[in-house]
Amino acid sequence: MGMLGSGSVTLPLTFVTSQGNSTRKSPVELSCSLASPSCLVSWDCHPIPSSETPNSDEIFPAKGIALGCKDGTVYILQSAPVPLAHSQRRSSDSCAVPPEVACNSRPTSPLRYSALGLSAPRSASISSARSSFSPFHITQSRIVSAVSKEQVEAPKNYVDFDDEQDKLKGMLKGKGIKDKLPADSLSPNVDRGYAAEKAASSPADSLRARTLSPPSSAVSLSLPPSPTAWSVDASQIPPGEAPLFLKCHVFPPRFGPTHGIVAMKALADGRHIICLQETGDITIFATSDGSCIASISIDDYIAGSKDTTTAPAIWLWRTLSLTSCGETSILLACATPDEIYSTSQPLDVSDGDPEDQTRVVAFTLSVASAQTPNDTLLEKVGDWYVDGPVQAVGLHEQTDGSLVLSHISSSHRLTIQTVDLSRLSAPENDVSESNSPSTLPIPNPFKALTARSKEHLPDTNEASQLPHLLLGQELDIGSIPVDGPILGMRCISGGASVNAIIWSTSVLSVFQWRDRALKNLFTYTLSEIRDVQWVDEYAFIVVLPDRAESYSIVRVDANNDNLPVKHIGEDEHLMQPNLVQSASLLPSDACCVVHGERVVSTRVKNGRRRIESTSLDIRGERIRRAHTLWAGPENWPAGDAAPRLSCLLPVELYLVIQGYSDGSLRRSSLTQMIGRHGDSPRVSSDVCLSGIITGLHVVDDERTKERFIIGGADDGSIAIWALETLKLCVRWTIFTTPLVQVIQLREEGVGRLRGCILCISHDGTIAVVTLDDFQFLFLVPASAAALKKVCLGTDNLLLMYADGRARLWDTKTREFWRSMNIDKAEELLKQGGWSEWLVGATASSSTSTLSTLFDLASVDSASTLLLDVEALLQQNSPGSLPSDPRASATTPEQDHILMLEVLRSILSALLTFGLDNAVDDLCRTKLGVDASSVLSGLSSQGSTSLFAEQTPSSPWSISPVVSAARAIALVAVLQKLTHHEDLAQDAVTVTAYYAASLPQAVGPLYQFPNLPVLAEQWLRTSVAEVRHAARMLFDSGVSWLSDKETMLIVETWQPFLPYLQADADRESTRSAMALFICGFIAVEKYNLLPTSALTDVARSIAIYLHNEASLHRALAIDLCSRGFPVWQQYVDAVDMLRALFTLATTSRKEAISVHNIGTQARTAVLQIASSNTPLFMTTMTIDILHPQSVQHRRSILQLVIFLIRKKPLVLYSNLPRLVEAVVKSLDPNSTASRDAVLDSATEILGHVVRTFPTVDFHMPTQRLAVGTSEGAVVMYDLKTATRLYVLEGHKKRTTACSFSPDGRRLVTVSLEESVVLVWKVGSSFTSLFNPGAPPRQGHGGSDPFKTLSFNVGDEAHMTLAATLDYVRFEWPAERSVRLKIRDSILTFST
């Protein structure tokens, strides 16, 4: 859940540029070859068990490798997933569909909804027989065909408005939904009169016909080959090994040279990796796409959390271990003090070497499982200090399920402590003082870290409520024979005992401890050890710089003769290592031992990074030579001196400044960089810096309004250029590290430095310069700790650092005042008068639409822009567009053209050309969009993934999250393109292809968009195009679900519906997502869901609908609009309708929201009025006659006016009931009520008379005549608000009626009868003696005064809608009337 985070839809766009005469190369692959790996981890991706995927192709992703780098980023490589052959599937698959359909059955992929962790059962045909997916409000056939056109059977019971309301309840209990919802309620604006079978008249029409055809029909799509999975010869790979392809380059939320990856762990299933950075940032990534699942910073001083440790120290984090204890996973991170900081900031140490002190922090890890849509959580549960090297700390699970923390002290003594897990699940308040976090259980030798000020300790009462681990008493169980500093330790549990290997610079020692007893097995002289891994408790592998050696542990007697193997440590015989095999290794940057049988390493050879595997056999039966799993592209040739792109600065959409490796700047634009001529900027800087441009920032002179660029190079120099001309103004060489951030001081309270610029280097040095005369004022030196925040108040400069300390400088005298801890600094800031800026953010200067990654980055990040799709789509008016630098001023027409150019450029980066020739031709010839070499990535929760795409289908084969992000952006931009009339139809066709036909085009590796991501984006965004795209893609995804998948997803999310949550959790995003997912699935496939699920969904809708403070009312309204016939069976439908009535007519400011609830509610009312007219009209008439309040009646009358304007045909058959209700609301006996609704009622009657020819009003007599569908005409007197009489002359529907100018005649016409009737309706003497009876017509009986026949041919069968426009009476004289029927005019004498 929340894979994309709470931010807007942001896509990284990486620009592939050619260098000199060389061909274009993937920036991600080039970046990998130039990277500096610091650690490596490998895993096996286990296939999904066949029992979980009964109806799908099982996809077996084999192995994966992650490279952690010194710049804090990660490269993920994987072997290509291989679908099983059709013959290997379950036999039930082959009989699930007819043979002619099976060959074109839809592709499948595992974990299509990865946020759910669900497997991918897939039936062979679309389950859209129960679906009415309609992604577009267009006059075309549906994209996903085989859609049922059955309508819901409308209730036949009509309740008169005078009847008691109990009859309305009885109607709701009557006949319900028969088979399917009305199609109109699901797609209100679709024209069902479109001839889908119309012959195609153009290639585009042919494409549309094929795009909108059933997926199960014979499709003439040319399926592309599977993505290229490796760049090495697969024939050279031994059996059991899988070649790799570079999947993505992952940038964590924080990265850079000081955030290097120091340790990584792969979770058991290979779907996630955990990365620890030197600065203490822990991030969990999905290996499928590099998306950030969870992230936490161990020490975040600026946040001011009470749980952070604020001792004045810099900890360098080194090791990471993961231990499972029952259902609890404990993550252990260990750190050592920074040697440089320790020298500059001496600690008060009484005993021991401060360099051998280790900080240990424990977290509980909860990874979202397949059964619950929970977030992956990292929760800090322990923070301790131990004596000894950081590499010698471990956490072990005992046979009884308990945990033991072990460490080797600086004097090489093994110490263990039990770990109490009881506080993790049931925190207690009565914890003894010795175990309180305030008095950390720290051993006596480490007084330097125990004697901390109380101001650094968390509040005891609050901290005692938090779950945390408790350590028991320390037990010293013996000495370890090892010389020199310990460099590493590896442990393996062997039943009741723990075997361990530790090594130093010269020796390797193996020991065992069991039941608090230590036994040293042997010490072996071996130097330059890089790594050691246990194979089992009898064997291990040692990695050395030039070789890898496998050893077995053997029992020997006093003569060193081997003895029979027993469990290690069972007797007193000697143990010795036996060298089994040695394999040569080439020098490498990083390596790891995989499953005790392979050494995987990485190195650069001839400018190409390689991933190599060397296999070992612990039994010594065979030796395999090293082989290459992956080889990257060759770097730029030595003779290729062409500068490479090293930095980007987006100033606005039409102006991007490019920095190059030769120290020059060039002007370009987004459209140029995406287009064919993206490598040819027009303007270049006049002078080059001596280093590589690493950072660019834009500032402006407040006095002259002139804009400048401040940039830095890797040699520490900084320079200022004029933005318009790129002319160099000034340059200095000030820093020893590159420029990373620029702060322009504009605030009033910054004192004498207002108007100056703070230039901050990577090491925290600050240079203060001015823009007016380009002067360098002074330099503020750096600290050993990283700079985190800059605060400026009048003449005081407060700098806050990562070690928990702050420095105060006087900007007037330029002197250092004092140093303080972070808490004192926060107290100083609370006094007010300070301006604050955070330092070290990973996003540099940006516009509202474009931004960049961190400046000190790799080749691919230097050529990447982050595009905020929502901000781009909101620039929908010419005034919101920045001016084009090509012209001094632009007209609205020019802005319109420029915006269209931008949209086309973005589409060229998002569309995947090569999947279908017809779609490609349509994009080129009709939309004006051609293919580009731009690569699209993924942004999620502050992290960024850049992909090394191989084939056109690669972007859709990565993961469901990537497919969802790209599809939302693509469909939203195409939707924006439909606003251009000449492009609308073709844009809709392309949208249809990408929304519904990609599974067939991509093939079996296609990853369906993630449903929870689509739901979250719909809930979060206020941009109409993005919401439209999310809903369209969600409906398309639901239509592809099999019955089993449908029920599984609903079963998964149902427990999180708002109705089943506590009041405090009902407004959570997770509850809203559960309602979105379950609700819209229920709308499409309600007959698959149990009654309990439908009931919970309906009640959840009612909760949001009736809660005025709810943030998710728009969701409830949308669900009412789409599925009211479903929900009315399970909740009070009348109350739901009344809530919609209220929302549809509310005009209060507090009712206005980003989702425009009033408009949505009116749309829902129209939809319900069309699909359930009897219930709607009954509710409305009852509310008019018996309102809850006068204001409520007025609101209902306003709603009637709205319906007359928008949906007159809905009211046509119910006009008599409606009019009588309105007339009765004007009862003169209720003066207050009549006065309150008089204006609204009068307005309604005016609209009725103007809209419906069956109603006419005579002002002088205040008479109102209403024709009915039965042929009668009802006469009302508005002065008394009563029904006078009924004229019954027509045998069929009355088409129109009209009063004569003097009000003494009424003419009525029935086209179905072809008869005009003339009635005398003036007051007469006889009406005084027979009230309620119609006036005498001049002869006996109730026959009309005159009956006039006519013949208009086929016009007699005119539709109801046509009669509203083409049938009218006109009175040229008192007794002469003209009847207009379309083009025919008939004149009668009355």
Short mmCIF file of C-alpha atoms in Angstrom, two decimals, residues 966-1337:
data_model
loop_
_atom_site.label_atom_id
_atom_site.label_comp_id
_atom_site.label_asym_id
_atom_site.label_seq_id
_atom_site.Cartn_x
_atom_site.Cartn_y
_atom_site.Cartn_z
CA ARG A 966 3.53 4.94 -16.31
CA ALA A 967 0.00 4.14 -17.45
CA ILE A 968 -1.52 6.88 -15.25
CA ALA A 969 0.89 9.47 -16.63
CA LEU A 970 0.41 8.31 -20.22
CA VAL A 971 -3.38 8.15 -20.14
CA ALA A 972 -3.61 11.47 -18.26
CA VAL A 973 -1.48 13.27 -20.87
CA LEU A 974 -3.51 11.68 -23.68
CA GLN A 975 -6.66 12.84 -21.92
CA LYS A 976 -5.22 16.36 -21.89
CA LEU A 977 -4.63 16.01 -25.62
CA THR A 978 -8.33 15.29 -26.19
CA HIS A 979 -9.03 18.94 -25.32
CA HIS A 980 -7.62 19.76 -28.75
CA GLU A 981 -10.56 19.10 -31.05
CA ASP A 982 -8.54 18.03 -34.07
CA LEU A 983 -6.61 15.44 -32.01
CA ALA A 984 -9.37 14.20 -29.72
CA GLN A 985 -10.57 11.16 -31.67
CA ASP A 986 -7.07 9.83 -32.36
CA ALA A 987 -5.97 10.46 -28.77
CA VAL A 988 -8.96 8.44 -27.58
CA THR A 989 -8.00 5.56 -29.88
CA VAL A 990 -4.42 5.50 -28.61
CA THR A 991 -5.72 5.66 -25.04
CA ALA A 992 -7.96 2.69 -25.73
CA TYR A 993 -5.00 0.69 -26.96
CA TYR A 994 -2.85 1.40 -23.90
CA ALA A 995 -5.71 0.94 -21.46
CA ALA A 996 -7.01 -2.37 -22.76
CA SER A 997 -4.82 -3.97 -25.42
CA LEU A 998 -1.35 -3.94 -23.87
CA PRO A 999 -1.63 -7.42 -22.30
CA GLN A 1000 -1.84 -8.98 -25.73
CA ALA A 1001 0.83 -6.76 -27.26
CA VAL A 1002 3.40 -7.22 -24.52
CA GLY A 1003 2.88 -10.93 -23.99
CA PRO A 1004 3.07 -13.21 -20.96
CA LEU A 1005 5.50 -10.96 -19.08
CA TYR A 1006 3.06 -8.05 -18.96
CA GLN A 1007 2.57 -6.64 -15.47
CA PHE A 1008 -0.98 -5.41 -14.92
CA PRO A 1009 -1.21 -2.01 -13.17
CA ASN A 1010 -1.37 -2.29 -9.42
CA LEU A 1011 -4.96 -1.76 -8.24
CA PRO A 1012 -4.14 -0.23 -4.83
CA VAL A 1013 -1.79 2.27 -6.50
CA LEU A 1014 -4.56 3.29 -8.89
CA ALA A 1015 -7.00 3.61 -6.00
CA GLU A 1016 -4.58 5.70 -3.96
CA GLN A 1017 -3.89 8.05 -6.85
CA TRP A 1018 -7.61 8.58 -7.44
CA LEU A 1019 -8.14 9.42 -3.79
CA ARG A 1020 -5.13 11.71 -3.54
CA THR A 1021 -5.21 13.83 -6.67
CA SER A 1022 -7.39 16.79 -7.56
CA VAL A 1023 -6.35 16.83 -11.23
CA ALA A 1024 -9.25 15.66 -13.37
CA GLU A 1025 -7.08 13.95 -16.00
CA VAL A 1026 -5.21 11.92 -13.40
CA ARG A 1027 -8.43 10.84 -11.67
CA HIS A 1028 -9.92 9.92 -15.02
CA ALA A 1029 -6.83 7.87 -15.89
CA ALA A 1030 -6.76 6.09 -12.53
CA ARG A 1031 -10.44 5.16 -12.77
CA MET A 1032 -10.17 4.03 -16.37
CA LEU A 1033 -7.17 1.82 -15.67
CA PHE A 1034 -8.80 0.45 -12.53
CA ASP A 1035 -11.93 -0.52 -14.46
CA SER A 1036 -9.79 -2.12 -17.13
CA GLY A 1037 -7.85 -4.07 -14.52
CA VAL A 1038 -11.03 -5.28 -12.86
CA SER A 1039 -12.38 -6.47 -16.20
CA TRP A 1040 -9.31 -8.74 -16.56
CA LEU A 1041 -9.70 -10.30 -13.12
CA SER A 1042 -10.79 -13.89 -12.91
CA ASP A 1043 -13.58 -14.82 -10.53
CA LYS A 1044 -11.13 -16.26 -8.04
CA GLU A 1045 -8.95 -13.17 -8.13
CA THR A 1046 -11.98 -10.96 -7.65
CA MET A 1047 -13.11 -12.79 -4.55
CA LEU A 1048 -9.57 -12.95 -3.17
CA ILE A 1049 -8.99 -9.20 -3.50
CA VAL A 1050 -12.33 -8.34 -1.92
CA GLU A 1051 -11.69 -10.82 0.88
CA THR A 1052 -8.30 -9.20 1.45
CA TRP A 1053 -9.56 -5.62 1.65
CA GLN A 1054 -12.99 -6.13 3.22
CA PRO A 1055 -11.70 -6.11 6.83
CA PHE A 1056 -10.39 -2.57 6.27
CA LEU A 1057 -13.68 -1.06 5.10
CA PRO A 1058 -14.69 2.07 7.08
CA TYR A 1059 -17.78 0.38 8.51
CA LEU A 1060 -15.57 -2.22 10.20
CA GLN A 1061 -13.07 0.29 11.62
CA ALA A 1062 -13.02 2.28 14.81
CA ASP A 1063 -14.20 5.86 14.48
CA ALA A 1064 -10.64 7.16 14.61
CA ASP A 1065 -9.55 4.97 11.67
CA ARG A 1066 -12.47 5.44 9.31
CA GLU A 1067 -10.93 8.44 7.60
CA SER A 1068 -7.57 6.74 7.04
CA THR A 1069 -6.24 6.34 3.53
CA ARG A 1070 -6.25 2.58 3.92
CA SER A 1071 -9.96 2.51 4.76
CA ALA A 1072 -10.75 4.77 1.82
CA MET A 1073 -8.68 2.55 -0.48
CA ALA A 1074 -10.54 -0.50 0.80
CA LEU A 1075 -13.86 1.15 -0.04
CA PHE A 1076 -12.60 2.21 -3.47
CA ILE A 1077 -11.35 -1.27 -4.34
CA CYS A 1078 -14.25 -3.26 -2.91
CA GLY A 1079 -16.85 -0.72 -4.01
CA PHE A 1080 -15.95 -0.48 -7.67
CA ILE A 1081 -15.36 -4.22 -7.91
CA ALA A 1082 -18.82 -4.70 -6.43
CA VAL A 1083 -20.29 -2.33 -9.02
CA GLU A 1084 -18.85 -4.43 -11.84
CA LYS A 1085 -19.07 -7.93 -10.37
CA TYR A 1086 -21.55 -7.76 -7.52
CA ASN A 1087 -22.89 -11.24 -8.21
CA LEU A 1088 -19.52 -12.74 -7.19
CA LEU A 1089 -19.45 -11.05 -3.81
CA PRO A 1090 -21.06 -12.37 -0.63
CA THR A 1091 -23.89 -10.47 0.98
CA SER A 1092 -21.66 -9.55 3.92
CA ALA A 1093 -19.21 -7.77 1.64
CA LEU A 1094 -21.95 -5.88 -0.21
CA THR A 1095 -23.53 -4.88 3.09
CA ASP A 1096 -20.22 -3.63 4.52
CA VAL A 1097 -19.51 -1.64 1.36
CA ALA A 1098 -22.98 -0.05 1.31
CA ARG A 1099 -22.77 0.90 4.99
CA SER A 1100 -19.28 2.32 4.47
CA ILE A 1101 -20.61 4.49 1.65
CA ALA A 1102 -23.37 5.72 3.93
CA ILE A 1103 -20.82 6.60 6.64
CA TYR A 1104 -18.80 8.81 4.31
CA LEU A 1105 -21.90 10.27 2.70
CA HIS A 1106 -23.53 11.40 5.95
CA ASN A 1107 -20.33 12.62 7.61
CA GLU A 1108 -20.01 16.33 6.81
CA ALA A 1109 -16.36 16.31 7.94
CA SER A 1110 -15.37 13.31 5.83
CA LEU A 1111 -12.48 13.76 3.43
CA HIS A 1112 -13.78 10.97 1.22
CA ARG A 1113 -17.28 12.14 0.39
CA ALA A 1114 -16.34 12.34 -3.28
CA LEU A 1115 -15.65 8.61 -3.25
CA ALA A 1116 -19.02 7.86 -1.66
CA ILE A 1117 -20.80 10.06 -4.20
CA ASP A 1118 -19.04 8.38 -7.11
CA LEU A 1119 -19.97 4.95 -5.81
CA CYS A 1120 -23.58 6.05 -5.40
CA SER A 1121 -23.60 7.28 -8.96
CA ARG A 1122 -22.20 4.04 -10.32
CA GLY A 1123 -23.88 1.44 -8.15
CA PHE A 1124 -26.96 2.85 -6.45
CA PRO A 1125 -29.14 -0.11 -7.56
CA VAL A 1126 -26.73 -2.36 -5.66
CA TRP A 1127 -26.46 -0.34 -2.45
CA GLN A 1128 -30.21 0.33 -2.14
CA GLN A 1129 -30.69 -3.34 -1.22
CA TYR A 1130 -28.52 -3.04 1.89
CA VAL A 1131 -29.02 0.47 3.31
CA ASP A 1132 -31.80 3.03 3.61
CA ALA A 1133 -31.86 4.20 0.00
CA VAL A 1134 -34.08 7.16 0.80
CA ASP A 1135 -31.58 8.53 3.31
CA MET A 1136 -28.81 8.03 0.80
CA LEU A 1137 -30.78 9.93 -1.84
CA ARG A 1138 -31.57 12.74 0.55
CA ALA A 1139 -27.90 13.07 1.44
CA LEU A 1140 -27.13 13.40 -2.26
CA PHE A 1141 -29.91 15.97 -2.65
CA THR A 1142 -28.35 18.05 0.12
CA LEU A 1143 -24.84 17.83 -1.33
CA ALA A 1144 -26.10 18.65 -4.81
CA THR A 1145 -27.61 21.93 -3.64
CA THR A 1146 -25.09 22.96 -0.98
CA SER A 1147 -23.35 26.23 -1.67
CA ARG A 1148 -21.57 26.76 1.65
CA LYS A 1149 -17.87 27.56 1.37
CA GLU A 1150 -16.94 24.76 3.75
CA ALA A 1151 -18.62 22.32 1.39
CA ILE A 1152 -16.23 23.23 -1.42
CA SER A 1153 -13.44 20.68 -1.88
CA VAL A 1154 -10.75 19.80 -4.39
CA HIS A 1155 -13.03 17.12 -5.80
CA ASN A 1156 -15.91 19.56 -6.40
CA ILE A 1157 -18.42 17.55 -4.41
CA GLY A 1158 -21.43 19.64 -5.47
CA THR A 1159 -20.88 18.91 -9.14
CA GLN A 1160 -20.27 15.23 -8.41
CA ALA A 1161 -23.44 15.02 -6.34
CA ARG A 1162 -25.51 16.60 -9.10
CA THR A 1163 -24.06 14.12 -11.58
CA ALA A 1164 -24.93 11.27 -9.22
CA VAL A 1165 -28.47 12.58 -8.84
CA LEU A 1166 -28.88 12.65 -12.61
CA GLN A 1167 -27.54 9.12 -12.86
CA ILE A 1168 -29.86 7.76 -10.17
CA ALA A 1169 -32.79 9.64 -11.66
CA SER A 1170 -32.13 7.87 -14.96
CA SER A 1171 -31.56 4.40 -13.56
CA ASN A 1172 -34.10 4.32 -10.72
CA THR A 1173 -36.74 6.88 -11.67
CA PRO A 1174 -39.64 5.53 -9.52
CA LEU A 1175 -37.65 5.63 -6.28
CA PHE A 1176 -36.11 8.95 -7.19
CA MET A 1177 -39.40 10.65 -8.02
CA THR A 1178 -41.13 9.23 -4.96
CA THR A 1179 -38.39 10.47 -2.66
CA MET A 1180 -38.33 13.89 -4.28
CA THR A 1181 -42.10 14.41 -4.19
CA ILE A 1182 -42.30 13.30 -0.57
CA ASP A 1183 -39.55 15.75 0.33
CA ILE A 1184 -41.36 18.54 -1.48
CA LEU A 1185 -44.62 17.82 0.32
CA HIS A 1186 -43.17 16.82 3.70
CA PRO A 1187 -39.77 18.48 3.96
CA GLN A 1188 -37.52 18.29 6.99
CA SER A 1189 -37.33 22.07 6.91
CA VAL A 1190 -38.21 24.98 4.71
CA GLN A 1191 -34.60 25.19 3.61
CA HIS A 1192 -34.68 21.51 2.66
CA ARG A 1193 -37.79 22.07 0.50
CA ARG A 1194 -36.08 24.99 -1.19
CA SER A 1195 -33.05 22.81 -1.90
CA ILE A 1196 -35.22 20.11 -3.44
CA LEU A 1197 -36.93 22.65 -5.66
CA GLN A 1198 -33.54 23.92 -6.81
CA LEU A 1199 -32.64 20.34 -7.62
CA VAL A 1200 -35.79 20.00 -9.72
CA ILE A 1201 -34.74 23.06 -11.73
CA PHE A 1202 -31.35 21.43 -12.29
CA LEU A 1203 -33.00 18.21 -13.49
CA ILE A 1204 -35.27 20.06 -15.87
CA ARG A 1205 -32.25 21.69 -17.45
CA LYS A 1206 -30.09 18.59 -17.64
CA LYS A 1207 -32.39 15.56 -17.84
CA PRO A 1208 -35.88 16.64 -18.90
CA LEU A 1209 -36.77 13.19 -20.22
CA VAL A 1210 -36.27 11.70 -16.76
CA LEU A 1211 -39.11 13.89 -15.49
CA TYR A 1212 -41.35 13.56 -18.55
CA SER A 1213 -43.45 10.59 -17.43
CA ASN A 1214 -43.61 11.94 -13.88
CA LEU A 1215 -44.55 15.53 -14.68
CA PRO A 1216 -48.09 15.31 -13.25
CA ARG A 1217 -46.78 14.09 -9.91
CA LEU A 1218 -44.02 16.67 -9.86
CA VAL A 1219 -46.24 19.56 -10.83
CA GLU A 1220 -48.89 18.66 -8.29
CA ALA A 1221 -46.23 18.49 -5.55
CA VAL A 1222 -44.93 21.93 -6.53
CA VAL A 1223 -48.45 23.34 -6.66
CA LYS A 1224 -49.27 21.97 -3.21
CA SER A 1225 -46.09 23.58 -1.83
CA LEU A 1226 -47.77 26.93 -2.66
CA ASP A 1227 -50.68 26.33 -0.29
CA PRO A 1228 -51.91 29.80 0.78
CA ASN A 1229 -53.00 28.38 4.13
CA SER A 1230 -49.29 28.02 5.05
CA THR A 1231 -48.09 31.57 4.55
CA ALA A 1232 -44.56 31.16 5.90
CA SER A 1233 -43.88 28.07 3.83
CA ARG A 1234 -45.40 29.61 0.68
CA ASP A 1235 -43.31 32.76 1.02
CA ALA A 1236 -40.12 30.70 1.48
CA VAL A 1237 -40.57 28.60 -1.66
CA LEU A 1238 -42.52 31.01 -3.85
CA ASP A 1239 -39.53 32.12 -5.89
CA SER A 1240 -38.20 28.59 -6.40
CA ALA A 1241 -41.64 27.15 -7.21
CA THR A 1242 -42.33 29.94 -9.68
CA GLU A 1243 -38.97 29.36 -11.32
CA ILE A 1244 -39.66 25.62 -11.56
CA LEU A 1245 -43.03 26.16 -13.20
CA GLY A 1246 -41.47 28.60 -15.62
CA HIS A 1247 -38.83 26.05 -16.62
CA VAL A 1248 -41.48 23.33 -16.92
CA VAL A 1249 -43.64 25.43 -19.23
CA ARG A 1250 -40.68 26.42 -21.40
CA THR A 1251 -39.28 22.89 -21.59
CA PHE A 1252 -42.33 20.62 -21.85
CA PRO A 1253 -45.02 21.28 -24.50
CA THR A 1254 -47.47 19.21 -22.41
CA VAL A 1255 -47.60 21.98 -19.77
CA ASP A 1256 -48.95 25.52 -20.23
CA PHE A 1257 -49.72 28.40 -17.89
CA HIS A 1258 -52.10 31.33 -18.29
CA MET A 1259 -50.93 34.24 -16.22
CA PRO A 1260 -54.13 36.37 -15.91
CA THR A 1261 -56.24 33.45 -14.65
CA GLN A 1262 -53.39 31.70 -12.81
CA ARG A 1263 -54.41 28.43 -14.44
CA LEU A 1264 -51.94 25.62 -15.13
CA ALA A 1265 -52.70 22.77 -17.53
CA VAL A 1266 -50.68 19.53 -17.47
CA GLY A 1267 -51.02 16.76 -20.05
CA THR A 1268 -50.45 13.15 -19.00
CA SER A 1269 -49.22 10.03 -20.74
CA GLU A 1270 -52.73 8.54 -20.40
CA GLY A 1271 -54.24 11.34 -22.51
CA ALA A 1272 -55.87 13.34 -19.72
CA VAL A 1273 -55.21 17.01 -18.99
CA VAL A 1274 -55.16 18.21 -15.36
CA MET A 1275 -56.12 21.82 -14.61
CA TYR A 1276 -54.71 23.59 -11.53
CA ASP A 1277 -55.50 26.92 -9.90
CA LEU A 1278 -52.31 28.42 -8.50
CA LYS A 1279 -54.17 31.04 -6.48
CA THR A 1280 -55.65 28.34 -4.26
CA ALA A 1281 -52.97 25.67 -4.96
CA THR A 1282 -55.69 23.15 -5.84
CA ARG A 1283 -56.55 20.78 -8.65
CA LEU A 1284 -59.67 22.11 -10.43
CA TYR A 1285 -60.66 19.32 -12.77
CA VAL A 1286 -59.45 16.77 -15.31
CA LEU A 1287 -60.19 16.87 -19.05
CA GLU A 1288 -60.36 13.38 -20.52
CA GLY A 1289 -60.57 13.36 -24.32
CA HIS A 1290 -57.46 11.72 -25.72
CA LYS A 1291 -57.06 7.97 -25.70
CA LYS A 1292 -53.26 8.17 -26.06
CA ARG A 1293 -50.41 10.31 -24.80
CA THR A 1294 -50.95 14.07 -24.83
CA THR A 1295 -48.16 15.64 -26.88
CA ALA A 1296 -48.82 19.35 -26.25
CA CYS A 1297 -51.35 21.82 -24.88
CA SER A 1298 -51.80 25.59 -24.98
CA PHE A 1299 -54.13 28.30 -23.60
CA SER A 1300 -55.67 30.90 -25.90
CA PRO A 1301 -54.60 34.47 -25.22
CA ASP A 1302 -57.84 35.23 -23.37
CA GLY A 1303 -57.64 32.01 -21.37
CA ARG A 1304 -61.07 30.76 -22.48
CA ARG A 1305 -59.84 28.02 -24.78
CA LEU A 1306 -57.35 25.18 -24.30
CA VAL A 1307 -56.12 23.16 -27.24
CA THR A 1308 -54.45 19.77 -26.86
CA VAL A 1309 -52.85 17.49 -29.41
CA SER A 1310 -51.95 13.80 -29.48
CA LEU A 1311 -49.60 12.84 -32.31
CA GLU A 1312 -50.29 9.18 -31.76
CA GLU A 1313 -53.98 9.81 -32.43
CA SER A 1314 -53.40 12.61 -35.00
CA VAL A 1315 -56.14 14.62 -33.26
CA VAL A 1316 -56.39 18.18 -31.92
CA LEU A 1317 -59.02 18.81 -29.22
CA VAL A 1318 -60.42 22.22 -28.33
CA TRP A 1319 -61.73 22.77 -24.77
CA LYS A 1320 -63.67 25.56 -23.20
CA VAL A 1321 -61.91 26.37 -19.93
CA GLY A 1322 -63.19 29.83 -19.05
CA SER A 1323 -65.25 30.45 -15.89
CA SER A 1324 -69.00 29.90 -16.30
CA PHE A 1325 -72.18 30.28 -14.25
CA THR A 1326 -72.65 26.50 -13.95
CA SER A 1327 -69.21 25.99 -12.41
CA LEU A 1328 -70.44 27.82 -9.32
CA PHE A 1329 -72.95 25.02 -8.65
CA ASN A 1330 -70.66 22.13 -9.62
CA PRO A 1331 -67.11 22.88 -8.31
CA GLY A 1332 -64.45 20.43 -9.49
CA ALA A 1333 -66.29 19.66 -12.70
CA PRO A 1334 -64.98 20.86 -16.07
CA PRO A 1335 -66.88 23.67 -17.80
CA ARG A 1336 -69.71 22.71 -20.13
CA GLN A 1337 -68.46 22.33 -23.68
#
